[in-house]
Coordinates of C-alpha atoms and ligand atoms in Angstrom, one line a residue:
X726 CA -148.0 91.7 -11.9
X727 CA -148.4 92.5 -15.6
X728 CA -150.6 95.6 -15.0
X729 CA -149.8 98.9 -13.5
X730 CA -151.4 100.5 -10.4
X731 CA -152.0 104.1 -9.4
X732 CA -148.5 104.0 -7.7
X733 CA -146.9 103.7 -11.2
X734 CA -148.7 106.7 -12.7
X735 CA -147.9 110.4 -12.8
X736 CA -151.3 112.0 -12.4
X737 CA -150.3 115.6 -11.7
X738 CA -152.7 117.9 -13.4
X739 CA -154.1 115.0 -15.5
X740 CA -157.8 114.2 -16.2
X741 CA -158.2 110.6 -15.1
X742 CA -161.0 108.6 -16.7
X743 CA -161.9 106.1 -14.0
X744 CA -164.2 103.2 -14.8
X745 CA -166.1 102.2 -11.7
X746 CA -168.9 99.9 -10.8
X747 CA -171.6 101.8 -9.0
X748 CA -174.4 99.7 -10.4
X749 CA -176.2 99.8 -7.1
X750 CA -179.7 98.8 -6.2
X751 CA -182.2 101.7 -6.4
X752 CA -185.8 101.8 -5.3
X753 CA -188.0 104.9 -6.0
X754 CA -185.0 106.9 -7.0
X755 CA -183.1 106.1 -3.8
X756 CA -180.0 103.9 -3.4
X757 CA -180.8 101.0 -1.0
X758 CA -177.3 99.6 -0.7
X759 CA -174.3 101.9 -1.2
X760 CA -171.6 99.2 -0.7
X761 CA -170.3 99.5 -4.3
X762 CA -170.1 103.3 -4.0
X763 CA -168.2 103.1 -0.8
X764 CA -165.7 100.7 -2.4
X765 CA -164.6 103.2 -5.0
X766 CA -163.7 105.9 -2.5
X767 CA -160.0 104.9 -1.9
X768 CA -159.4 105.1 -5.7
X769 CA -161.1 108.5 -6.1
X770 CA -159.3 109.9 -3.0
X771 CA -155.9 108.5 -4.2
X772 CA -156.3 110.0 -7.7
X773 CA -157.1 113.4 -6.1
X774 CA -154.2 113.0 -3.7
X775 CA -151.8 112.4 -6.6
X776 CA -153.0 115.7 -8.3
X777 CA -155.4 114.0 -10.8
X778 CA -158.9 115.0 -11.7
X779 CA -161.2 111.9 -11.5
X780 CA -163.9 111.6 -14.2
X781 CA -166.1 108.6 -13.4
X782 CA -167.3 106.3 -16.2
X783 CA -169.9 103.8 -15.2
X784 CA -172.9 101.7 -16.4
X785 CA -176.2 101.5 -14.6
X786 CA -178.8 98.9 -15.2
X787 CA -179.7 97.7 -18.7
X788 CA -181.0 100.5 -20.8
X789 CA -181.2 99.6 -24.5
X790 CA -178.3 101.7 -25.9
X791 CA -180.3 105.0 -25.6
X792 CA -181.1 107.5 -22.8
X793 CA -183.7 106.4 -20.4
X794 CA -184.4 108.4 -17.2
X795 CA -185.1 105.1 -15.3
X796 CA -181.4 104.3 -15.7
X797 CA -179.9 107.7 -15.2
X798 CA -176.8 107.8 -12.9
X799 CA -178.2 111.1 -11.6
X800 CA -180.1 108.9 -9.1
X801 CA -176.8 107.7 -7.4
X802 CA -175.5 111.3 -7.0
X803 CA -176.8 111.8 -3.5
X804 CA -175.2 108.5 -2.4
X805 CA -171.9 109.4 -4.1
X806 CA -171.9 112.8 -2.4
X807 CA -172.5 111.1 0.9
X808 CA -169.6 108.8 0.3
X809 CA -167.3 111.7 -0.6
X810 CA -168.2 114.4 1.8
X811 CA -166.9 117.9 1.1
X812 CA -166.2 117.2 -2.6
X813 CA -167.8 119.0 -5.4
X814 CA -169.3 116.4 -7.8
X815 CA -170.3 117.7 -11.2
X816 CA -172.8 115.6 -13.2
X817 CA -172.6 115.4 -17.0
X818 CA -175.7 114.5 -19.0
X819 CA -173.7 112.3 -21.5
X820 CA -170.5 110.3 -21.2
X821 CA -169.1 111.9 -24.4
X822 CA -169.4 115.1 -26.5
X823 CA -170.2 118.6 -25.4
X824 CA -171.9 117.9 -22.0
X825 CA -168.9 115.7 -20.9
X826 CA -166.3 118.2 -22.2
X827 CA -168.0 121.1 -20.5
X828 CA -168.1 119.3 -17.1
X829 CA -164.5 118.3 -17.4
X830 CA -163.5 121.8 -18.3
X831 CA -165.3 123.2 -15.3
X832 CA -163.3 121.0 -12.8
X833 CA -161.2 122.6 -10.2
X834 CA -158.6 120.6 -8.3
X835 CA -160.3 118.3 -5.9
X836 CA -163.6 118.1 -7.9
X837 CA -165.0 114.9 -9.3
X838 CA -167.1 114.5 -12.5
X839 CA -169.7 111.7 -12.9
X840 CA -170.5 111.0 -16.5
X841 CA -174.0 109.7 -17.4
X842 CA -174.6 106.0 -17.9
X843 CA -172.2 104.6 -20.6
X844 CA -174.9 102.2 -21.7
X845 CA -177.0 105.1 -23.0
X846 CA -174.5 104.9 -25.9
X847 CA -175.3 102.1 -28.4
X848 CA -171.6 101.5 -28.9
X849 CA -170.8 100.6 -25.2
X850 CA -171.8 96.9 -25.2
X851 CA -170.4 96.5 -28.8
X852 CA -166.9 97.6 -27.6
X853 CA -167.2 100.3 -30.3
X854 CA -163.9 101.9 -31.3
X855 CA -165.4 105.3 -32.1
X856 CA -167.2 105.5 -28.7
X857 CA -164.0 104.5 -26.9
X858 CA -162.1 107.2 -28.8
X859 CA -164.7 109.8 -27.9
X860 CA -164.4 108.8 -24.2
X861 CA -160.6 108.8 -24.4
X862 CA -160.6 112.3 -25.9
X863 CA -161.9 113.6 -22.5
X864 CA -158.9 112.6 -20.5
X865 CA -155.2 111.8 -20.2
X866 CA -155.1 108.6 -18.2
X867 CA -157.4 105.6 -17.9
X868 CA -158.0 103.8 -14.6
X869 CA -160.1 100.6 -14.4
X870 CA -161.5 100.0 -10.9
X871 CA -164.4 97.8 -12.0
X872 CA -163.2 94.2 -11.7
X873 CA -166.9 93.2 -11.5
X874 CA -167.4 94.5 -15.1
X875 CA -164.1 93.1 -16.4
X876 CA -165.6 89.9 -17.9
X877 CA -167.3 92.1 -20.5
X878 CA -165.5 93.6 -23.4
X879 CA -167.2 96.9 -23.6
X880 CA -166.0 100.3 -24.9
X881 CA -165.5 101.7 -21.4
X882 CA -163.8 98.5 -20.0
X883 CA -161.8 97.2 -23.0
X884 CA -161.4 99.4 -26.1
X885 CA -160.6 102.5 -24.2
X886 CA -157.8 100.9 -22.2
X887 CA -155.8 100.6 -25.5
X888 CA -156.1 104.4 -26.2
X889 CA -154.6 105.9 -23.0
X890 CA -151.9 105.1 -20.5
X891 CA -153.9 102.6 -18.3
X892 CA -153.7 101.1 -14.8
X893 CA -155.8 99.3 -12.2
X894 CA -157.6 101.2 -9.5
X895 CA -157.3 100.2 -5.8
X896 CA -160.3 97.9 -5.8
X897 CA -159.3 96.2 -9.0
X898 CA -155.7 95.8 -7.6
X899 CA -157.0 94.3 -4.3
X900 CA -159.2 91.9 -6.2
X901 CA -156.5 90.8 -8.6
X902 CA -154.0 90.3 -5.8
X903 CA -156.4 88.2 -3.8
X904 CA -157.3 86.0 -6.8
X905 CA -153.6 85.6 -7.7
X906 CA -152.9 84.4 -4.1
X907 CA -155.8 82.0 -4.3
X908 CA -155.4 80.4 -7.6
X909 CA -152.7 82.1 -9.7
X910 CA -149.7 81.4 -7.6
X911 CA -151.2 79.9 -4.4
X912 CA -149.4 78.4 -1.4
X913 CA -150.1 74.7 -1.6
X914 CA -151.9 72.5 -0.8
X915 CA -155.0 74.3 -2.2
X916 CA -158.6 73.2 -1.5
X917 CA -161.6 74.5 -3.5
X918 CA -165.1 74.2 -2.2
X919 CA -167.8 74.2 -4.9
X920 CA -171.4 73.9 -3.8
X921 CA -174.7 75.4 -4.8
X922 CA -177.6 74.3 -6.8
X923 CA -176.5 72.9 -10.1
X924 CA -173.6 71.2 -11.9
X925 CA -174.7 72.6 -15.3
X926 CA -174.0 76.2 -14.3
X927 CA -170.6 75.3 -12.9
X928 CA -169.2 72.8 -15.3
X929 CA -166.4 75.0 -16.6
X930 CA -165.6 75.9 -13.0
X931 CA -165.2 72.3 -11.9
X932 CA -163.3 71.4 -15.0
X933 CA -160.7 74.2 -14.4
X934 CA -160.4 73.6 -10.7
X935 CA -159.6 69.9 -10.8
X936 CA -156.5 70.8 -12.8
X937 CA -155.4 73.5 -10.4
X938 CA -156.2 72.5 -6.8
X939 CA -155.1 69.6 -4.6
X940 CA -158.5 69.0 -3.0
X941 CA -162.0 69.6 -4.4
X942 CA -164.9 69.5 -1.9
X943 CA -168.2 69.2 -3.8
X944 CA -171.4 70.1 -1.8
X945 CA -174.9 71.3 -2.2
X946 CA -177.3 70.2 -4.9
X947 CA -174.4 69.5 -7.2
X948 CA -173.1 66.8 -4.9
X949 CA -176.4 65.0 -5.5
X950 CA -175.6 64.8 -9.2
X951 CA -172.2 63.3 -8.4
X952 CA -173.9 60.7 -6.1
X953 CA -176.3 59.8 -9.0
X954 CA -173.2 59.5 -11.3
X955 CA -171.9 56.8 -8.9
X956 CA -175.2 54.9 -8.9
X957 CA -176.3 56.2 -5.5
X958 CA -180.0 56.9 -5.2
X959 CA -180.9 60.5 -4.1
X960 CA -184.7 60.2 -3.8
X961 CA -186.5 63.5 -4.6
X962 CA -183.3 65.6 -4.2
X963 CA -182.4 68.4 -6.5
X964 CA -180.1 66.6 -9.0
X965 CA -179.4 66.8 -12.7
X966 CA -179.8 63.2 -13.7
X967 CA -178.9 63.9 -17.3
X968 CA -175.5 65.3 -16.1
X969 CA -174.3 62.0 -14.7
X970 CA -172.0 61.3 -17.6
X971 CA -170.5 64.8 -17.3
X972 CA -170.0 64.3 -13.6
X973 CA -168.1 61.0 -14.3
X974 CA -165.9 62.8 -16.8
X975 CA -165.0 65.4 -14.1
X976 CA -164.1 62.6 -11.7
X977 CA -161.9 61.0 -14.3
X978 CA -160.2 64.3 -15.1
X979 CA -159.6 64.9 -11.4
X980 CA -158.0 61.5 -10.9
X981 CA -155.7 62.1 -13.9
X982 CA -154.7 65.5 -12.4
X983 CA -154.1 64.1 -8.9
X984 CA -157.0 66.2 -7.4
X985 CA -158.7 64.5 -4.5
X986 CA -162.5 64.8 -4.7
X987 CA -164.5 64.9 -1.5
X988 CA -168.2 64.1 -1.7
X989 CA -170.7 63.9 1.2
X990 CA -170.3 60.7 3.3
X991 CA -173.4 61.5 5.3
X992 CA -176.5 63.6 4.4
X993 CA -179.3 65.5 6.1
X994 CA -182.6 64.6 4.5
X995 CA -186.2 66.0 4.8
X996 CA -189.5 65.4 3.1
X997 CA -190.3 69.1 2.6
X998 CA -188.2 72.0 1.2
X999 CA -188.8 74.4 4.1
X1000 CA -187.2 75.7 7.3
X1001 CA -187.4 73.4 10.3
X1002 CA -188.9 70.5 8.2
X1003 CA -188.5 67.2 10.1
X1004 CA -185.1 65.9 9.2
X1005 CA -182.7 63.0 9.8
X1006 CA -179.0 62.3 9.2
X1007 CA -178.2 59.2 7.2
X1008 CA -175.2 57.7 5.4
X1009 CA -174.8 59.2 1.9
X1010 CA -176.0 56.0 0.2
X1011 CA -179.2 55.8 2.2
X1012 CA -181.5 58.6 1.0
X1013 CA -185.1 57.3 1.1
X1014 CA -187.1 57.4 -2.1
X1015 CA -189.5 60.0 -0.8
X1016 CA -186.9 62.3 0.8
X1017 CA -184.5 65.0 -0.4
X1018 CA -180.9 65.8 0.6
X1019 CA -180.8 69.4 1.9
X1020 CA -177.4 69.4 3.7
X1021 CA -174.2 67.5 4.4
X1022 CA -174.0 65.7 7.7
X1023 CA -171.5 66.0 10.6
X1024 CA -169.1 63.3 9.4
X1025 CA -168.8 65.2 6.1
X1026 CA -168.1 68.4 7.9
X1027 CA -165.4 66.6 10.0
X1028 CA -163.8 65.5 6.8
X1029 CA -164.0 69.0 5.2
X1030 CA -162.4 70.4 8.4
X1031 CA -159.6 67.9 8.2
X1032 CA -158.9 68.9 4.6
X1033 CA -159.0 72.6 5.5
X1034 CA -156.5 72.0 8.3
X1035 CA -154.1 70.2 5.9
X1036 CA -154.2 73.1 3.4
X1037 CA -152.7 76.6 3.1
X1038 CA -155.2 78.1 0.6
X1039 CA -159.0 77.8 0.3
X1040 CA -161.1 79.1 -2.5
X1041 CA -164.9 78.8 -2.0
X1042 CA -167.9 79.2 -4.3
X1043 CA -171.3 77.8 -3.4
X1044 CA -173.0 76.7 -0.1
X1045 CA -172.9 73.1 1.1
X1046 CA -176.6 72.9 1.6
X1047 CA -179.9 74.8 1.4
X1048 CA -178.4 77.4 3.7
X1049 CA -181.5 79.8 3.5
X1050 CA -183.5 77.2 5.5
X1051 CA -182.6 76.4 9.1
X1052 CA -181.2 73.9 10.1
X1053 CA -180.0 73.1 6.6
X1054 CA -177.3 75.8 7.0
X1055 CA -175.5 73.7 9.5
X1056 CA -172.7 72.2 7.3
X1057 CA -172.1 75.5 5.6
X1058 CA -171.9 77.4 8.9
X1059 CA -169.6 74.8 10.5
X1060 CA -167.2 74.7 7.6
X1061 CA -167.2 78.5 7.3
X1062 CA -166.5 78.9 11.0
X1063 CA -163.5 76.5 10.7
X1064 CA -162.1 78.3 7.7
X1065 CA -162.6 81.7 9.5
X1066 CA -160.7 80.4 12.6
X1067 CA -157.8 79.0 10.5
X1068 CA -157.6 82.2 8.6
X1069 CA -157.5 84.2 11.9
X1070 CA -154.8 82.0 13.2
X1071 CA -152.7 82.8 10.1
X1072 CA -152.8 79.1 8.8
X1073 CA -155.0 79.6 5.8
X1074 CA -155.5 82.1 3.0
X1075 CA -159.2 82.1 2.3
X1076 CA -160.9 83.6 -0.7
X1077 CA -164.7 83.3 -1.5
X1078 CA -167.1 84.8 -4.0
X1079 CA -170.6 84.3 -5.5
X1080 CA -173.9 86.0 -4.6
X1081 CA -175.3 83.2 -2.4
X1082 CA -171.9 82.3 -1.1
X1083 CA -171.3 85.8 0.3
X1084 CA -174.8 85.8 1.8
X1085 CA -174.1 82.4 3.4
X1086 CA -170.7 83.4 4.8
X1087 CA -172.3 86.6 6.2
X1088 CA -175.0 84.5 7.9
X1089 CA -172.3 82.3 9.3
X1090 CA -170.5 85.4 10.7
X1091 CA -167.4 84.2 8.9
X1092 CA -167.0 86.7 6.1
X1093 CA -165.1 89.3 8.1
X1094 CA -162.3 86.7 8.9
X1095 CA -161.9 85.5 5.4
X1096 CA -158.8 86.9 3.7
X1097 CA -160.8 88.2 0.8
X1098 CA -164.5 88.1 -0.2
X1099 CA -165.2 89.0 -3.8
X1100 CA -168.4 90.7 -4.5
X1101 CA -167.8 90.6 -8.3
X1102 CA -170.3 87.8 -9.1
X1103 CA -170.0 86.9 -12.8
X1104 CA -166.4 88.2 -13.2
X1105 CA -165.3 86.2 -10.1
X1106 CA -166.8 83.0 -11.5
X1107 CA -165.3 83.5 -15.0
X1108 CA -162.0 84.1 -13.4
X1109 CA -162.3 80.9 -11.4
X1110 CA -163.2 79.1 -14.6
X1111 CA -159.8 80.2 -16.0
X1112 CA -161.2 82.5 -18.6
X1113 CA -159.3 85.6 -19.5
X1114 CA -161.2 88.7 -18.4
X1115 CA -161.1 91.3 -21.3
X1116 CA -161.0 94.3 -18.9
X1117 CA -158.0 92.9 -17.1
X1118 CA -156.2 91.6 -20.3
X1119 CA -156.5 95.1 -21.8
X1120 CA -154.6 96.5 -18.8
X1121 CA -151.8 94.0 -19.2
X1122 CA -150.6 95.4 -22.6
Ligands
LIG1268 P1 -173.5 81.3 -5.7 O1 -174.6 82.3 -5.9 O2 -172.7 81.6 -4.5 O3 -172.7 81.0 -7.0 P2 -175.4 79.1 -6.3 O4 -176.4 80.1 -6.8 O5 -174.7 78.2 -7.2 O6 -174.3 79.9 -5.4 O7 -176.1 78.2 -5.2 C1 -176.8 78.6 -4.1 C2 -178.1 77.9 -4.0 O8 -178.0 76.5 -4.0 C3 -178.9 78.3 -2.8 O9 -180.1 78.9 -3.1 C4 -179.1 77.0 -2.0 O10 -180.3 76.9 -1.4 C5 -179.0 76.0 -3.1 N1 -178.7 74.6 -2.6 C6 -177.6 74.2 -2.0 N2 -177.7 72.9 -1.6 C7 -178.9 72.5 -2.0 C8 -179.6 71.3 -1.9 N3 -179.0 70.2 -1.4 N4 -180.8 71.2 -2.4 C9 -181.4 72.3 -3.0 N5 -180.8 73.5 -3.1 C10 -179.6 73.6 -2.7
LIG1269 MG1 -176.6 82.2 -6.9

């Protein structure tokens, strides 16, 4: 790996500026889901264990570069205290200047400082050098544990990493290792599943994957666009008819790269987009004019299962059907269950990410068995698209 971890750093007596993602959902001033807060605990605990003083840098919501009580990180303090019981957590009213310096100076060994929302500073989203220098002046070492913010070059994720000895935190380390195992240097053959609503939002993703994986399973609404591209009617299905040419280009690129594309061979259609709508299973080329394709059929699932069984690595983004509506979650559930079982048996490394994908795999009770589930959203997708992530690149120097 080109980046350092906490194991490579001497933190004894050092103030450790630690970029975390605690951008949690808050309603009426209360955190409604503390998952992101819980995930930073190993990093904070390890820094303290190595004799360092963790000073947390984080963004929260989208304030417009100035203080706004609605976006104050003060609101997450109770949840942070609950996740780190027995620790003194000092809150600083600003992420730079006198309030931050005073809080850091007051730290005893074992204490934690939480700095106010970095986005209250107009320079944060501009990756401003002066802001980064003011942050860096507070500490001795920089740790980035916010993979989910690494696709953005901001002062607290990018510029600051060049100013101090820098390394990845535990969560960043786990994420990068999992992604490296899935697509960087995977065990082959590799299969990618790409589903979801639209081709247009995942063009770069498809274009990158066909050059990297051995098998590409295309499902969900985007499969409909590929059917259209081959002259197959899809009735009233969600499909981007103006993307047919683009879809054909992806198929050509895949052929040239030796990537086998798997499209639905059978489909589940309905007349209404709602749960338990009357449905029928038909060959993929037989969608009636007044119907829409809402899921892949059992023969398609059998083919996907065969592909999974022939592969050593799986990377998955996007459900195979309208999984929020029963029974149109069937293909997604069946494929997810097979991937989970193969992973449990030690036959498959399985990595998945994406907002709806994580929800779908949870619904299928498959998430716990996957090798790694990324909750990073945009950063995960950009990484899958083959784009360099500024926050990670900055750690590599
Ligand atoms: P992710 O958030 O994991 O990246 P997407 O947002 O791309 O995934 O796609 C998820 C959405 O795609 C879901 O809301 C799902 O209902 C929708 N979808 C999947 N298949 C179909 C289909 N055949 N018709 C309409 N919507 C679909
Ligand atoms: Mg989505």
